[in-house]
Amino acid sequence: MDDYSDWKMATRAIRVGHQRTAEDEHAPPIFTTSSYVYKSAAQAAARFSGDEPGNIYSRFTNPTVRNFEERLAAMEGGEVCVATATGMAAIMTTCIGLMEQGDHLLSSRSIFGSTVILFDKYLARFGIETTYVPLADVDAWRAAIRPNTKILFVETPSNPLGELGDIQALADLAHEHDCLLVVDNCFCTPALQRPLDLGADIVIHSATKYLDGQGRCMGGAVVGDEQNVGEEVYGVLRTAGPSMSPFNAWVFLNGLETLDLRMKAHSANAAELAHWLQEQPQVSKVHYPGLDSHPQKALADSQMKLPGGMLSFEVDGGQAAAWKVIDATRLLSITANLGDTKSTVTHPASTTHGRLTPEQRAEAGIGEGLIRISVGLEDVADIQADLARGLKLL
Ligand SMILES: *Cc1c(COP(=O)(O)O)cnc(C)c1O
């Protein structure tokens, strides 16, 4: 691997990982091959036994995928990265690799919906129990740790309310109890937040979101140390096979080259939109970690470089009012996807959080009048005009 230790984030995102081939290409190639050829029977034997490093089979060794893995590991400051087919595959592979029957998983309450189902329905089937605590309440985390707790799982900032978990405090707590802290860093990316620097053990990504940045490909990644990620998580990947395709890895590699630039632009647009929304008479509350009104603004400033591109806001009048605003948009895409150059708008109570009971939604703070925006890279004046059209109807 290149010696990138002196390079800053934006440089790593562009330069790490590509090993130029004999063709002297400037841009990284896509290696669409399932297997590799050995020079002799002895070399094949050495590769299979692990005595000689090198490519074996693209389920677990592919040059384009490795290029992406090395680059993302360098950006997150981890020893190794394991790329997966989707973000959910990254979470599943991590859980299977690092836990066993009888272990306990402690998670923040407001996490991605499919992650909850993975924990409650599927991991539970194999004797792994999950309990949930409020993200921001470190004392609640401490009180919920059991002797068999193995992993603390956190997503920060939360979706859709932008609450924060204190990564450093949770890492200290995890290590006091011999647990691992796993952080889903999908909303921030390493351009805005580096959980490993704050003491976390493992970082999870859905590359589908900001790492791609244009909503084209599915992918995921696990970043961490040689033992937990390089041995245990990689072991599951190479055996069970939820691997990233070389084509998708190539798209993500190109996405990473502009990540630093894009995250700054997403944050600038979101901050401007959040301030504007705060001034609209029809908007009762704006949730965004970059606002002075955010209850954890100090924590946001200390663990995030910038507040990111996700925000939500509340209008009076419940679902009918929220839907009116959403349906009046012409520019914004009505879709639950996020991290795209195109701004998207969602009504969490009837989509991403629609499977919760009304009581669970109320407990999670997801009101009927809540609207979530993944702020894209269009001119922010056009995004404002698109939302103003609906707000005027209220
Ligand atoms: C989308 C998402 C995931 C799952 O990723 P997929 O690529 O859709 O499998 C996990 N965590 C968060 C925070 C996400 O937004």
Coordinates of C-alpha atoms and ligand atoms in Angstrom, one line a residue:
M1 CA 0.0 0.0 0.0
D2 CA 1.1 3.6 -0.6
D3 CA 2.7 5.5 2.3
Y4 CA -0.1 8.0 2.7
S5 CA 0.6 8.9 6.4
D6 CA 1.5 12.6 5.6
W7 CA -1.5 13.1 3.3
K8 CA -4.7 15.0 4.3
M9 CA -8.2 13.6 3.8
A10 CA -8.9 15.1 0.3
T11 CA -5.6 13.8 -1.0
R12 CA -6.1 10.3 0.4
A13 CA -9.6 10.3 -1.2
I14 CA -8.0 10.9 -4.6
R15 CA -4.6 9.2 -4.5
V16 CA -4.6 6.1 -2.2
G17 CA -5.0 2.6 -3.5
H18 CA -4.5 2.5 -7.3
Q19 CA -1.6 0.2 -8.2
R20 CA -0.8 1.1 -11.8
T21 CA -0.7 -1.9 -14.1
A22 CA 1.8 -2.6 -16.9
E23 CA -0.4 -0.4 -19.2
D24 CA 0.5 2.7 -17.2
E25 CA -3.2 3.8 -17.0
H26 CA -4.0 7.0 -15.1
A27 CA -7.5 6.2 -14.0
P28 CA -8.1 3.0 -12.1
P29 CA -9.3 0.0 -14.2
I30 CA -12.2 -2.3 -13.5
F31 CA -11.0 -5.9 -13.1
T32 CA -14.0 -7.9 -14.2
T33 CA -12.6 -11.4 -13.6
S34 CA -13.9 -14.1 -11.3
S35 CA -10.6 -16.0 -11.0
Y36 CA -6.8 -15.6 -11.5
V37 CA -4.2 -17.7 -13.2
Y38 CA -1.0 -19.0 -11.4
K39 CA 2.4 -19.5 -13.0
S40 CA 2.7 -23.0 -11.6
A41 CA 1.0 -25.6 -9.5
A42 CA 3.4 -24.7 -6.7
Q43 CA 2.2 -21.0 -6.9
A44 CA -1.4 -22.1 -6.8
A45 CA -0.7 -24.1 -3.7
A46 CA 1.1 -21.2 -2.0
R47 CA -1.7 -18.8 -2.8
F48 CA -4.4 -21.2 -1.4
S49 CA -2.4 -21.9 1.7
G50 CA -1.9 -18.2 2.4
D51 CA 2.0 -18.6 2.2
E52 CA 2.0 -16.2 -0.8
P53 CA -0.2 -13.1 -0.9
G54 CA -2.1 -12.4 -4.1
N55 CA -5.3 -12.9 -5.9
I56 CA -7.3 -16.1 -5.7
Y57 CA -11.0 -15.6 -6.4
S58 CA -13.0 -12.4 -6.7
R59 CA -15.4 -13.4 -3.9
F60 CA -12.6 -12.2 -1.6
T61 CA -9.7 -10.9 -3.7
N62 CA -10.3 -8.4 -6.5
P63 CA -7.9 -5.5 -7.4
T64 CA -10.6 -2.9 -8.0
V65 CA -12.4 -3.8 -4.8
R66 CA -9.1 -3.7 -2.9
N67 CA -8.3 -0.3 -4.4
F68 CA -11.6 1.0 -2.8
E69 CA -10.9 -0.8 0.5
E70 CA -7.4 0.6 0.9
R71 CA -8.6 4.1 0.0
L72 CA -11.5 4.1 2.5
A73 CA -9.3 2.5 5.3
A74 CA -6.9 5.4 4.7
M75 CA -9.6 8.0 4.9
E76 CA -11.2 6.5 8.1
G77 CA -7.7 6.0 9.7
G78 CA -8.3 2.2 10.1
E79 CA -5.8 -0.6 9.5
V80 CA -8.1 -2.5 7.1
C81 CA -11.4 -2.3 5.3
V82 CA -13.7 -5.0 4.1
A83 CA -16.0 -4.0 1.2
T84 CA -19.5 -5.6 1.1
A85 CA -22.4 -5.8 -1.4
T86 CA -24.6 -3.3 0.6
G87 CA -24.6 -1.4 3.9
M88 CA -26.8 -4.1 5.4
A89 CA -24.3 -6.8 4.4
A90 CA -21.6 -4.8 6.2
I91 CA -23.7 -4.8 9.4
M92 CA -24.6 -8.5 9.1
T93 CA -21.0 -9.5 8.3
T94 CA -19.8 -7.6 11.3
C95 CA -22.3 -9.1 13.7
I96 CA -21.7 -12.7 12.5
G97 CA -18.0 -12.2 12.5
L98 CA -17.8 -10.8 16.0
M99 CA -20.6 -12.3 18.0
E100 CA -21.9 -15.8 19.0
Q101 CA -24.9 -17.4 20.6
G102 CA -25.6 -16.0 24.0
D103 CA -24.0 -12.6 23.3
H104 CA -25.8 -9.3 23.9
L105 CA -25.9 -6.4 21.6
L106 CA -26.6 -2.9 22.9
S107 CA -27.8 -0.4 20.4
S108 CA -29.1 3.2 20.2
R109 CA -32.8 3.3 19.6
S110 CA -32.9 5.5 16.5
I111 CA -31.1 3.4 13.9
F112 CA -31.8 2.5 10.3
G113 CA -35.0 0.4 10.0
S114 CA -33.5 -2.7 8.4
T115 CA -30.8 -2.8 11.0
V116 CA -33.6 -3.1 13.7
I117 CA -35.1 -6.0 11.8
L118 CA -31.7 -7.7 11.4
F119 CA -31.1 -7.4 15.1
D120 CA -34.6 -8.3 16.4
K121 CA -35.7 -10.9 13.9
Y122 CA -32.6 -12.6 12.5
L123 CA -29.8 -12.3 15.1
A124 CA -32.4 -13.2 17.8
R125 CA -33.0 -16.5 16.0
F126 CA -29.3 -17.4 16.6
G127 CA -29.5 -16.5 20.3
I128 CA -28.2 -12.9 20.2
E129 CA -30.4 -10.5 22.1
T130 CA -30.5 -6.8 21.4
T131 CA -31.7 -4.0 23.7
Y132 CA -32.1 -0.4 22.8
V133 CA -31.2 2.8 24.7
P134 CA -31.7 6.5 23.9
L135 CA -28.8 7.6 21.8
A136 CA -27.7 10.7 23.7
D137 CA -28.1 9.3 27.3
V138 CA -24.7 7.8 28.2
D139 CA -26.0 6.8 31.7
A140 CA -28.7 4.8 30.1
W141 CA -26.0 3.0 28.0
R142 CA -24.0 2.3 31.1
A143 CA -27.0 0.9 33.0
A144 CA -28.0 -1.4 30.1
I145 CA -24.6 -3.1 29.8
R146 CA -24.6 -6.8 30.8
P147 CA -21.8 -9.2 31.5
N148 CA -22.4 -10.8 28.1
T149 CA -22.6 -7.5 26.1
K150 CA -20.3 -7.7 23.2
I151 CA -21.0 -4.8 20.9
L152 CA -22.3 -1.2 21.4
F153 CA -23.8 -0.1 18.1
V154 CA -24.5 3.5 17.4
E155 CA -25.6 5.6 14.5
T156 CA -24.8 9.4 14.8
P157 CA -26.3 11.7 13.9
S158 CA -29.6 9.9 14.1
N159 CA -32.2 9.8 11.4
P160 CA -34.4 11.8 11.0
L161 CA -34.0 14.0 14.1
G162 CA -30.2 14.6 14.0
E163 CA -29.6 13.6 17.6
L164 CA -25.9 12.8 18.5
G165 CA -24.2 10.0 20.3
D166 CA -21.0 11.0 22.2
I167 CA -18.6 8.7 20.4
Q168 CA -15.7 9.3 22.8
A169 CA -17.8 8.7 25.9
L170 CA -19.4 5.5 24.4
A171 CA -15.9 4.2 23.3
D172 CA -14.6 4.7 26.9
L173 CA -17.7 2.9 28.2
A174 CA -17.4 0.0 25.8
H175 CA -13.7 -0.5 26.6
E176 CA -14.3 -0.4 30.4
H177 CA -16.6 -3.4 29.9
D178 CA -14.5 -5.3 27.3
C179 CA -17.0 -4.4 24.5
L180 CA -16.5 -3.1 21.0
L181 CA -17.9 0.2 19.8
V182 CA -19.3 0.0 16.3
V183 CA -20.3 3.3 14.6
D184 CA -22.5 3.5 11.5
N185 CA -20.8 6.6 9.9
C186 CA -23.1 6.7 6.9
F187 CA -24.5 10.2 7.4
C188 CA -21.1 11.9 8.0
T189 CA -18.5 9.9 6.1
P190 CA -14.8 10.3 7.0
A191 CA -14.9 13.8 5.5
L192 CA -16.9 15.0 8.4
Q193 CA -16.4 12.5 11.3
R194 CA -13.7 10.0 12.0
P195 CA -15.0 7.7 14.8
L196 CA -11.8 5.6 15.0
D197 CA -9.9 8.8 16.1
L198 CA -12.5 9.2 18.9
G199 CA -11.9 5.6 20.2
A200 CA -14.5 3.6 18.2
D201 CA -13.3 0.1 17.2
I202 CA -15.2 -0.4 14.0
V203 CA -16.8 1.9 11.4
I204 CA -19.7 0.8 9.1
H205 CA -20.7 2.3 5.9
S206 CA -23.5 2.1 3.4
A207 CA -21.5 3.2 0.4
T208 CA -24.8 3.5 -1.4
K209 CA -25.2 7.0 0.1
Y210 CA -22.6 9.7 0.2
L211 CA -19.6 7.5 -0.8
D212 CA -21.3 7.0 -4.2
G213 CA -22.9 10.4 -3.9
Q214 CA -25.1 10.1 -7.0
G215 CA -27.4 7.3 -6.1
R216 CA -26.1 4.7 -8.6
C217 CA -24.7 1.7 -6.8
M218 CA -25.3 -0.5 -3.7
G219 CA -22.3 -1.1 -1.5
G220 CA -21.0 -1.2 2.0
A221 CA -17.8 -1.3 4.1
V222 CA -16.4 -2.3 7.5
V223 CA -13.3 -0.5 8.7
G224 CA -11.2 -1.3 11.7
D225 CA -8.2 -3.3 13.0
E226 CA -6.4 -6.4 11.6
Q227 CA -7.8 -8.8 14.1
N228 CA -11.5 -7.9 14.3
V229 CA -12.0 -6.7 10.7
G230 CA -9.0 -8.2 8.8
E231 CA -9.5 -11.7 10.3
E232 CA -13.0 -12.1 11.8
V233 CA -15.2 -10.0 9.5
Y234 CA -13.1 -10.8 6.4
G235 CA -13.4 -14.5 7.3
V236 CA -17.2 -14.3 7.1
L237 CA -17.1 -12.3 3.8
R238 CA -14.7 -14.7 2.1
T239 CA -16.7 -17.7 3.2
A240 CA -20.3 -16.5 3.0
G241 CA -19.8 -14.1 0.0
P242 CA -21.7 -10.9 0.5
S243 CA -19.0 -9.2 -1.6
M244 CA -18.9 -5.9 -3.5
S245 CA -18.8 -6.1 -7.3
P246 CA -15.7 -4.7 -9.1
F247 CA -17.9 -2.4 -11.1
N248 CA -19.5 -0.9 -8.0
A249 CA -16.1 -0.5 -6.3
W250 CA -15.0 1.4 -9.4
V251 CA -18.0 3.8 -9.1
F252 CA -17.3 4.3 -5.4
L253 CA -13.6 5.0 -6.1
N254 CA -14.6 7.8 -8.4
G255 CA -17.2 9.0 -5.9
L256 CA -14.5 9.2 -3.2
E257 CA -12.4 11.5 -5.3
T258 CA -15.0 14.2 -4.8
L259 CA -16.2 13.3 -1.3
D260 CA -14.5 16.0 0.6
L261 CA -15.7 18.7 -1.8
R262 CA -19.2 17.3 -1.9
M263 CA -19.6 17.0 1.9
K264 CA -18.6 20.6 2.3
A265 CA -21.1 21.7 -0.3
H266 CA -23.9 19.4 1.2
S267 CA -23.2 21.0 4.6
A268 CA -23.2 24.5 3.3
N269 CA -26.5 24.0 1.4
A270 CA -28.1 22.3 4.4
A271 CA -27.0 25.0 6.9
E272 CA -28.4 27.7 4.6
L273 CA -31.7 25.8 4.2
A274 CA -32.0 25.1 8.0
H275 CA -31.6 28.8 8.8
W276 CA -34.1 29.7 6.2
L277 CA -36.6 27.1 7.4
Q278 CA -36.3 28.4 11.0
E279 CA -37.6 31.8 9.8
Q280 CA -40.7 30.4 8.0
P281 CA -43.9 31.0 10.1
Q282 CA -45.4 27.6 9.1
V283 CA -42.3 25.7 10.5
S284 CA -42.5 25.0 14.2
K285 CA -39.1 23.3 14.6
V286 CA -35.9 22.5 12.6
H287 CA -33.6 19.6 13.5
Y288 CA -30.1 20.2 12.3
P289 CA -26.8 19.8 14.3
G290 CA -25.5 23.0 12.8
L291 CA -28.1 25.3 14.4
D292 CA -27.5 27.1 17.7
S293 CA -30.9 25.8 18.8
H294 CA -29.6 22.2 18.6
P295 CA -29.4 20.9 22.2
Q296 CA -26.1 19.1 21.4
K297 CA -24.4 21.9 19.4
A298 CA -21.2 21.7 21.4
L299 CA -20.9 18.0 20.9
A300 CA -21.6 18.5 17.2
D301 CA -18.8 21.1 17.0
S302 CA -16.3 18.8 18.8
Q303 CA -16.9 15.5 17.0
M304 CA -18.1 16.6 13.5
K305 CA -16.0 18.8 11.2
L306 CA -19.3 20.2 9.6
P307 CA -22.9 19.4 10.4
G308 CA -23.7 17.4 7.2
G309 CA -26.5 17.4 4.6
M310 CA -29.4 15.8 6.5
L311 CA -32.1 17.9 8.2
S312 CA -35.7 17.6 9.2
F313 CA -38.4 20.1 10.2
E314 CA -41.9 20.1 11.6
V315 CA -45.0 21.8 10.3
D316 CA -48.3 22.2 12.3
G317 CA -51.3 20.3 10.9
G318 CA -49.9 16.7 11.1
Q319 CA -49.8 14.4 8.1
A320 CA -52.1 16.4 5.9
A321 CA -49.9 19.5 6.2
A322 CA -46.7 17.6 5.7
W323 CA -48.0 15.7 2.7
K324 CA -49.2 19.1 1.2
V325 CA -45.7 20.5 1.4
I326 CA -44.2 17.3 -0.1
D327 CA -46.7 17.1 -2.9
A328 CA -46.2 20.7 -3.9
T329 CA -42.5 20.1 -4.7
R330 CA -41.5 19.9 -8.3
L331 CA -37.7 19.8 -8.0
L332 CA -37.2 17.6 -4.9
S333 CA -37.4 13.9 -5.4
I334 CA -40.0 12.1 -3.2
T335 CA -37.9 9.2 -2.2
A336 CA -36.3 7.8 1.0
N337 CA -32.8 7.6 -0.5
L338 CA -30.2 10.0 0.8
G339 CA -26.7 11.3 0.2
D340 CA -27.4 12.1 -3.5
T341 CA -26.5 15.3 -5.4
K342 CA -30.3 15.4 -5.9
S343 CA -32.3 16.7 -2.9
T344 CA -34.8 14.2 -1.6
V345 CA -37.9 14.7 0.6
T346 CA -39.5 12.1 2.9
H347 CA -42.4 11.8 5.4
P348 CA -40.8 9.6 8.0
A349 CA -44.0 8.7 9.9
S350 CA -45.6 7.1 6.9
T351 CA -42.5 5.7 5.1
T352 CA -39.2 4.9 6.9
H353 CA -40.8 4.8 10.3
G354 CA -44.3 3.6 9.1
R355 CA -43.9 0.1 10.6
L356 CA -43.6 1.5 14.1
T357 CA -46.7 1.7 16.3
P358 CA -48.0 5.3 16.9
E359 CA -46.7 4.9 20.5
Q360 CA -43.2 3.8 19.4
R361 CA -43.2 6.8 16.9
A362 CA -44.2 9.2 19.6
E363 CA -41.5 7.8 21.9
A364 CA -38.9 8.2 19.1
G365 CA -40.1 11.8 18.6
I366 CA -41.3 11.2 15.0
G367 CA -44.3 13.4 14.7
E368 CA -46.9 13.3 11.9
G369 CA -45.9 16.8 10.7
L370 CA -42.2 15.9 10.4
I371 CA -40.5 16.2 7.0
R372 CA -36.9 15.0 6.3
I373 CA -34.7 16.4 3.6
S374 CA -31.5 15.0 2.2
V375 CA -30.1 18.3 1.0
G376 CA -28.5 17.9 -2.4
L377 CA -26.2 20.1 -4.4
E378 CA -28.7 22.1 -6.5
D379 CA -28.7 25.9 -5.9
V380 CA -30.2 26.3 -2.5
A381 CA -32.4 29.1 -3.7
D382 CA -34.2 26.6 -5.9
I383 CA -34.7 24.2 -3.0
Q384 CA -36.1 27.0 -0.9
A385 CA -38.5 28.0 -3.6
D386 CA -39.6 24.4 -4.1
L387 CA -40.5 24.1 -0.3
A388 CA -42.0 27.7 -0.1
R389 CA -44.6 26.7 -2.7
G390 CA -46.1 24.1 -0.3
L391 CA -45.5 26.1 2.9
K392 CA -47.6 28.9 1.5
L393 CA -50.6 26.6 1.2
L394 CA -50.6 26.0 5.0
Ligands
LIG1 C1 -29.0 3.1 4.0 C2 -28.4 2.8 5.3 C3 -28.0 1.6 5.7 C4 -28.1 0.4 4.8 O1 -27.4 0.4 3.7 P1 -27.8 -0.3 2.3 O2 -26.7 0.1 1.4 O3 -29.1 0.3 1.9 O4 -27.9 -1.7 2.6 C5 -27.4 1.4 7.0 N1 -27.3 2.5 7.8 C6 -27.7 3.7 7.4 C7 -27.6 4.9 8.4 C8 -28.3 4.0 6.2 O5 -28.7 5.2 5.9

